[in-house]
JSON list of C-alpha atoms in Angstrom, two decimals:
[
{"chain": "A", "resi": 809, "resn": "VAL", "atom": "CA", "xyz": [94.99, 104.13, 78.40]},
{"chain": "A", "resi": 810, "resn": "THR", "atom": "CA", "xyz": [93.41, 104.10, 81.85]},
{"chain": "A", "resi": 811, "resn": "PHE", "atom": "CA", "xyz": [94.51, 103.18, 85.35]},
{"chain": "A", "resi": 812, "resn": "MET", "atom": "CA", "xyz": [92.25, 100.74, 87.16]},
{"chain": "A", "resi": 813, "resn": "ARG", "atom": "CA", "xyz": [90.15, 102.47, 89.86]},
{"chain": "A", "resi": 814, "resn": "THR", "atom": "CA", "xyz": [90.80, 99.73, 92.40]},
{"chain": "A", "resi": 815, "resn": "ASP", "atom": "CA", "xyz": [94.49, 99.13, 91.61]},
{"chain": "A", "resi": 816, "resn": "ASP", "atom": "CA", "xyz": [96.70, 101.99, 90.41]},
{"chain": "A", "resi": 817, "resn": "GLY", "atom": "CA", "xyz": [99.40, 99.44, 89.52]},
{"chain": "A", "resi": 818, "resn": "GLN", "atom": "CA", "xyz": [97.29, 98.08, 86.67]},
{"chain": "A", "resi": 819, "resn": "LEU", "atom": "CA", "xyz": [96.52, 99.78, 83.35]},
{"chain": "A", "resi": 820, "resn": "THR", "atom": "CA", "xyz": [94.59, 98.88, 80.23]},
{"chain": "A", "resi": 821, "resn": "SER", "atom": "CA", "xyz": [95.17, 100.15, 76.70]},
{"chain": "A", "resi": 822, "resn": "CYS", "atom": "CA", "xyz": [93.48, 99.38, 73.41]},
{"chain": "A", "resi": 823, "resn": "GLY", "atom": "CA", "xyz": [93.46, 100.26, 69.75]},
{"chain": "A", "resi": 824, "resn": "SER", "atom": "CA", "xyz": [93.75, 98.81, 66.29]},
{"chain": "A", "resi": 825, "resn": "GLY", "atom": "CA", "xyz": [93.47, 95.02, 66.52]},
{"chain": "A", "resi": 826, "resn": "HIS", "atom": "CA", "xyz": [94.39, 94.78, 70.20]},
{"chain": "A", "resi": 827, "resn": "ILE", "atom": "CA", "xyz": [93.75, 95.26, 73.89]},
{"chain": "A", "resi": 828, "resn": "LYS", "atom": "CA", "xyz": [96.67, 95.17, 76.30]},
{"chain": "A", "resi": 829, "resn": "PHE", "atom": "CA", "xyz": [96.78, 94.68, 80.06]},
{"chain": "A", "resi": 830, "resn": "TRP", "atom": "CA", "xyz": [99.67, 96.27, 81.95]},
{"chain": "A", "resi": 831, "resn": "LYS", "atom": "CA", "xyz": [100.97, 95.75, 85.49]},
{"chain": "A", "resi": 832, "resn": "MET", "atom": "CA", "xyz": [103.64, 97.57, 87.44]},
{"chain": "A", "resi": 833, "resn": "ALA", "atom": "CA", "xyz": [106.46, 95.18, 88.33]},
{"chain": "A", "resi": 834, "resn": "HIS", "atom": "CA", "xyz": [109.32, 95.68, 90.77]},
{"chain": "A", "resi": 835, "resn": "THR", "atom": "CA", "xyz": [112.66, 94.95, 89.12]},
{"chain": "A", "resi": 836, "resn": "PHE", "atom": "CA", "xyz": [116.23, 95.43, 90.28]},
{"chain": "A", "resi": 837, "resn": "THR", "atom": "CA", "xyz": [116.28, 98.75, 88.38]},
{"chain": "A", "resi": 838, "resn": "GLY", "atom": "CA", "xyz": [112.95, 100.00, 89.76]},
{"chain": "A", "resi": 839, "resn": "LEU", "atom": "CA", "xyz": [109.33, 99.88, 88.67]},
{"chain": "A", "resi": 840, "resn": "LYS", "atom": "CA", "xyz": [108.61, 98.72, 85.11]},
{"chain": "A", "resi": 841, "resn": "LEU", "atom": "CA", "xyz": [105.45, 98.23, 83.11]},
{"chain": "A", "resi": 842, "resn": "GLN", "atom": "CA", "xyz": [104.90, 94.68, 81.90]},
{"chain": "A", "resi": 843, "resn": "GLY", "atom": "CA", "xyz": [102.21, 94.18, 79.28]},
{"chain": "A", "resi": 844, "resn": "SER", "atom": "CA", "xyz": [100.16, 91.17, 78.22]},
{"chain": "A", "resi": 845, "resn": "ILE", "atom": "CA", "xyz": [98.40, 91.37, 74.87]},
{"chain": "A", "resi": 846, "resn": "GLY", "atom": "CA", "xyz": [94.79, 90.17, 74.88]},
{"chain": "A", "resi": 847, "resn": "LYS", "atom": "CA", "xyz": [94.38, 86.78, 73.23]},
{"chain": "A", "resi": 848, "resn": "PHE", "atom": "CA", "xyz": [91.20, 86.64, 71.15]},
{"chain": "A", "resi": 849, "resn": "GLY", "atom": "CA", "xyz": [91.19, 82.84, 70.89]},
{"chain": "A", "resi": 850, "resn": "LYS", "atom": "CA", "xyz": [88.14, 81.73, 68.84]},
{"chain": "A", "resi": 851, "resn": "VAL", "atom": "CA", "xyz": [86.82, 85.30, 68.57]},
{"chain": "A", "resi": 852, "resn": "GLU", "atom": "CA", "xyz": [87.87, 87.20, 65.44]},
{"chain": "A", "resi": 853, "resn": "ILE", "atom": "CA", "xyz": [90.62, 89.77, 66.14]},
{"chain": "A", "resi": 854, "resn": "SER", "atom": "CA", "xyz": [89.04, 93.20, 66.39]},
{"chain": "A", "resi": 855, "resn": "ASP", "atom": "CA", "xyz": [89.81, 96.86, 66.91]},
{"chain": "A", "resi": 856, "resn": "ILE", "atom": "CA", "xyz": [88.91, 97.79, 70.47]},
{"chain": "A", "resi": 857, "resn": "ALA", "atom": "CA", "xyz": [87.70, 101.35, 71.04]},
{"chain": "A", "resi": 858, "resn": "GLY", "atom": "CA", "xyz": [85.81, 101.21, 74.34]},
{"chain": "A", "resi": 859, "resn": "TYR", "atom": "CA", "xyz": [86.28, 99.26, 77.55]},
{"chain": "A", "resi": 860, "resn": "ALA", "atom": "CA", "xyz": [85.53, 99.45, 81.26]},
{"chain": "A", "resi": 861, "resn": "GLU", "atom": "CA", "xyz": [87.42, 97.90, 84.16]},
{"chain": "A", "resi": 862, "resn": "LEU", "atom": "CA", "xyz": [85.51, 95.93, 86.78]},
{"chain": "A", "resi": 863, "resn": "PRO", "atom": "CA", "xyz": [86.49, 96.21, 90.48]},
{"chain": "A", "resi": 864, "resn": "ASP", "atom": "CA", "xyz": [87.86, 92.63, 90.46]},
{"chain": "A", "resi": 865, "resn": "THR", "atom": "CA", "xyz": [90.27, 93.46, 87.55]},
{"chain": "A", "resi": 866, "resn": "LYS", "atom": "CA", "xyz": [88.19, 91.87, 84.77]},
{"chain": "A", "resi": 867, "resn": "VAL", "atom": "CA", "xyz": [87.64, 94.16, 81.76]},
{"chain": "A", "resi": 868, "resn": "LEU", "atom": "CA", "xyz": [84.55, 94.50, 79.56]},
{"chain": "A", "resi": 869, "resn": "SER", "atom": "CA", "xyz": [85.23, 95.72, 76.02]},
{"chain": "A", "resi": 870, "resn": "GLY", "atom": "CA", "xyz": [83.28, 96.29, 72.87]},
{"chain": "A", "resi": 871, "resn": "CYS", "atom": "CA", "xyz": [84.46, 95.14, 69.45]},
{"chain": "A", "resi": 872, "resn": "GLU", "atom": "CA", "xyz": [83.84, 95.79, 65.76]},
{"chain": "A", "resi": 873, "resn": "SER", "atom": "CA", "xyz": [81.33, 92.94, 65.38]},
{"chain": "A", "resi": 874, "resn": "GLY", "atom": "CA", "xyz": [78.98, 94.39, 68.02]},
{"chain": "A", "resi": 875, "resn": "SER", "atom": "CA", "xyz": [79.66, 91.82, 70.73]},
{"chain": "A", "resi": 876, "resn": "LEU", "atom": "CA", "xyz": [80.78, 92.63, 74.25]},
{"chain": "A", "resi": 877, "resn": "LEU", "atom": "CA", "xyz": [83.90, 90.77, 75.42]},
{"chain": "A", "resi": 878, "resn": "LEU", "atom": "CA", "xyz": [84.55, 90.02, 79.09]},
{"chain": "A", "resi": 879, "resn": "TRP", "atom": "CA", "xyz": [88.30, 89.64, 79.67]},
{"chain": "A", "resi": 880, "resn": "GLU", "atom": "CA", "xyz": [89.86, 87.85, 82.62]},
{"chain": "A", "resi": 881, "resn": "ASN", "atom": "CA", "xyz": [93.63, 88.33, 82.75]},
{"chain": "A", "resi": 882, "resn": "ASN", "atom": "CA", "xyz": [94.46, 88.51, 79.03]},
{"chain": "A", "resi": 883, "resn": "LEU", "atom": "CA", "xyz": [91.89, 85.94, 77.83]},
{"chain": "A", "resi": 884, "resn": "ILE", "atom": "CA", "xyz": [88.26, 86.29, 76.80]},
{"chain": "A", "resi": 885, "resn": "LYS", "atom": "CA", "xyz": [86.14, 84.70, 79.51]},
{"chain": "A", "resi": 886, "resn": "VAL", "atom": "CA", "xyz": [82.86, 85.18, 77.60]},
{"chain": "A", "resi": 887, "resn": "GLU", "atom": "CA", "xyz": [81.49, 86.89, 74.53]},
{"chain": "A", "resi": 888, "resn": "ILE", "atom": "CA", "xyz": [78.17, 88.59, 75.35]},
{"chain": "A", "resi": 889, "resn": "ASN", "atom": "CA", "xyz": [75.31, 88.90, 72.86]},
{"chain": "A", "resi": 890, "resn": "ARG", "atom": "CA", "xyz": [71.53, 89.30, 73.11]},
{"chain": "A", "resi": 891, "resn": "SER", "atom": "CA", "xyz": [70.80, 85.98, 71.34]},
{"chain": "A", "resi": 892, "resn": "GLU", "atom": "CA", "xyz": [72.33, 83.62, 68.78]},
{"chain": "A", "resi": 893, "resn": "ASP", "atom": "CA", "xyz": [71.35, 85.94, 65.94]},
{"chain": "A", "resi": 894, "resn": "ARG", "atom": "CA", "xyz": [71.45, 89.34, 67.75]},
{"chain": "A", "resi": 895, "resn": "ARG", "atom": "CA", "xyz": [74.69, 90.87, 68.97]},
{"chain": "A", "resi": 896, "resn": "ALA", "atom": "CA", "xyz": [74.88, 93.34, 71.84]},
{"chain": "A", "resi": 897, "resn": "HIS", "atom": "CA", "xyz": [74.92, 96.10, 69.17]},
{"chain": "A", "resi": 898, "resn": "GLU", "atom": "CA", "xyz": [74.48, 95.99, 65.40]},
{"chain": "A", "resi": 899, "resn": "GLY", "atom": "CA", "xyz": [77.90, 97.39, 64.50]},
{"chain": "A", "resi": 900, "resn": "ALA", "atom": "CA", "xyz": [81.06, 98.44, 66.29]},
{"chain": "A", "resi": 901, "resn": "ILE", "atom": "CA", "xyz": [80.85, 99.38, 69.97]},
{"chain": "A", "resi": 902, "resn": "GLU", "atom": "CA", "xyz": [82.71, 102.63, 70.65]},
{"chain": "A", "resi": 903, "resn": "ILE", "atom": "CA", "xyz": [81.71, 103.33, 74.26]},
{"chain": "A", "resi": 904, "resn": "VAL", "atom": "CA", "xyz": [81.73, 101.03, 77.29]},
{"chain": "A", "resi": 905, "resn": "HIS", "atom": "CA", "xyz": [81.24, 102.76, 80.64]},
{"chain": "A", "resi": 906, "resn": "LEU", "atom": "CA", "xyz": [80.76, 101.36, 84.16]},
{"chain": "A", "resi": 907, "resn": "GLU", "atom": "CA", "xyz": [78.63, 103.54, 86.42]},
{"chain": "A", "resi": 908, "resn": "GLU", "atom": "CA", "xyz": [80.50, 104.66, 89.54]},
{"chain": "A", "resi": 909, "resn": "ASP", "atom": "CA", "xyz": [78.10, 102.76, 91.83]},
{"chain": "A", "resi": 910, "resn": "ASN", "atom": "CA", "xyz": [78.79, 99.55, 89.78]},
{"chain": "A", "resi": 911, "resn": "SER", "atom": "CA", "xyz": [75.06, 99.17, 89.08]},
{"chain": "A", "resi": 912, "resn": "CYS", "atom": "CA", "xyz": [75.31, 98.92, 85.29]},
{"chain": "A", "resi": 913, "resn": "PHE", "atom": "CA", "xyz": [77.38, 99.25, 82.16]},
{"chain": "A", "resi": 914, "resn": "ILE", "atom": "CA", "xyz": [76.44, 101.73, 79.44]},
{"chain": "A", "resi": 915, "resn": "THR", "atom": "CA", "xyz": [77.39, 100.92, 75.84]},
{"chain": "A", "resi": 916, "resn": "ALA", "atom": "CA", "xyz": [76.96, 102.76, 72.55]},
{"chain": "A", "resi": 917, "resn": "GLY", "atom": "CA", "xyz": [78.23, 102.56, 69.02]},
{"chain": "A", "resi": 918, "resn": "HIS", "atom": "CA", "xyz": [77.56, 102.50, 65.31]},
{"chain": "A", "resi": 919, "resn": "ASP", "atom": "CA", "xyz": [73.92, 101.38, 65.53]},
{"chain": "A", "resi": 920, "resn": "GLY", "atom": "CA", "xyz": [72.66, 104.61, 67.09]},
{"chain": "A", "resi": 921, "resn": "TYR", "atom": "CA", "xyz": [71.62, 102.95, 70.36]},
{"chain": "A", "resi": 922, "resn": "ILE", "atom": "CA", "xyz": [72.67, 103.52, 73.95]},
{"chain": "A", "resi": 923, "resn": "ARG", "atom": "CA", "xyz": [72.16, 100.38, 76.04]},
{"chain": "A", "resi": 924, "resn": "TRP", "atom": "CA", "xyz": [72.30, 99.72, 79.77]},
{"chain": "A", "resi": 925, "resn": "TRP", "atom": "CA", "xyz": [73.47, 96.28, 80.99]},
{"chain": "A", "resi": 926, "resn": "ASP", "atom": "CA", "xyz": [73.15, 94.71, 84.43]},
{"chain": "A", "resi": 927, "resn": "PHE", "atom": "CA", "xyz": [76.55, 94.73, 86.16]},
{"chain": "A", "resi": 928, "resn": "GLU", "atom": "CA", "xyz": [75.95, 91.61, 88.24]},
{"chain": "A", "resi": 929, "resn": "LYS", "atom": "CA", "xyz": [74.92, 89.46, 85.27]},
{"chain": "A", "resi": 930, "resn": "ILE", "atom": "CA", "xyz": [78.02, 90.48, 83.31]},
{"chain": "A", "resi": 931, "resn": "ASP", "atom": "CA", "xyz": [80.36, 90.15, 86.28]},
{"chain": "A", "resi": 932, "resn": "THR", "atom": "CA", "xyz": [79.19, 86.58, 86.93]},
{"chain": "A", "resi": 933, "resn": "ALA", "atom": "CA", "xyz": [78.68, 85.57, 83.27]},
{"chain": "A", "resi": 934, "resn": "ASP", "atom": "CA", "xyz": [80.02, 82.12, 82.49]},
{"chain": "A", "resi": 935, "resn": "THR", "atom": "CA", "xyz": [79.55, 79.36, 79.93]},
{"chain": "A", "resi": 936, "resn": "PHE", "atom": "CA", "xyz": [79.99, 75.62, 80.11]},
{"chain": "A", "resi": 937, "resn": "ASP", "atom": "CA", "xyz": [80.75, 74.63, 76.52]},
{"chain": "A", "resi": 938, "resn": "ASP", "atom": "CA", "xyz": [83.40, 75.17, 73.85]},
{"chain": "A", "resi": 939, "resn": "ALA", "atom": "CA", "xyz": [81.76, 78.34, 72.50]},
{"chain": "A", "resi": 940, "resn": "PRO", "atom": "CA", "xyz": [82.12, 80.96, 75.24]},
{"chain": "A", "resi": 941, "resn": "ILE", "atom": "CA", "xyz": [79.00, 82.96, 74.34]},
{"chain": "A", "resi": 942, "resn": "PHE", "atom": "CA", "xyz": [76.68, 84.30, 77.05]},
{"chain": "A", "resi": 943, "resn": "PHE", "atom": "CA", "xyz": [73.23, 85.61, 76.13]},
{"chain": "A", "resi": 944, "resn": "MET", "atom": "CA", "xyz": [71.44, 88.42, 77.94]},
{"chain": "A", "resi": 945, "resn": "GLU", "atom": "CA", "xyz": [69.21, 91.38, 77.17]},
{"chain": "A", "resi": 946, "resn": "PRO", "atom": "CA", "xyz": [69.99, 94.96, 78.15]},
{"chain": "A", "resi": 947, "resn": "ILE", "atom": "CA", "xyz": [67.97, 96.38, 81.05]},
{"chain": "A", "resi": 948, "resn": "ALA", "atom": "CA", "xyz": [67.16, 99.49, 78.98]},
{"chain": "A", "resi": 949, "resn": "GLU", "atom": "CA", "xyz": [67.96, 101.08, 75.64]},
{"chain": "A", "resi": 950, "resn": "LEU", "atom": "CA", "xyz": [67.58, 104.44, 73.92]},
{"chain": "A", "resi": 951, "resn": "LYS", "atom": "CA", "xyz": [67.58, 104.91, 70.17]},
{"chain": "A", "resi": 952, "resn": "VAL", "atom": "CA", "xyz": [69.37, 108.17, 69.45]},
{"chain": "A", "resi": 953, "resn": "GLY", "atom": "CA", "xyz": [68.54, 108.02, 65.75]},
{"chain": "A", "resi": 954, "resn": "ASP", "atom": "CA", "xyz": [68.90, 106.28, 62.41]},
{"chain": "A", "resi": 955, "resn": "ASN", "atom": "CA", "xyz": [72.31, 106.54, 60.73]},
{"chain": "A", "resi": 956, "resn": "VAL", "atom": "CA", "xyz": [73.82, 107.82, 63.99]},
{"chain": "A", "resi": 957, "resn": "ILE", "atom": "CA", "xyz": [77.28, 106.73, 65.12]},
{"chain": "A", "resi": 958, "resn": "ILE", "atom": "CA", "xyz": [77.91, 107.32, 68.83]},
{"chain": "A", "resi": 959, "resn": "ARG", "atom": "CA", "xyz": [81.57, 107.80, 69.80]}
]
């Protein structure tokens, strides 16, 4: 669970088969947390281990299949892969980190690679057809080793 850097009234949590978006709500009995479960839509439901919150309240997460998922509210805006036959990572993504200067995302996982992704391209990623898949290449990558799982 993390609080959003730009809005301490918003939290994100994740785990086995879910990601959940929480907001603080004023009720007649005081402040309460209200949660919205992430809706995977056409994307296969996945365990979510790593995510990063964007300044505009979107969230970028990894998933078991190796794709990156850009969430807006509680819906997937786009699935991000390198090409039609190459996912962002070959295996589950465990780490998704946004650099403090918002210049790039850093991801890592079960394929033994650390990859850097352009923040602006992900932040503005969009698709115009029924399959919400956006293709882009990382700006850099580092192979830590074969048979290495990065957590």
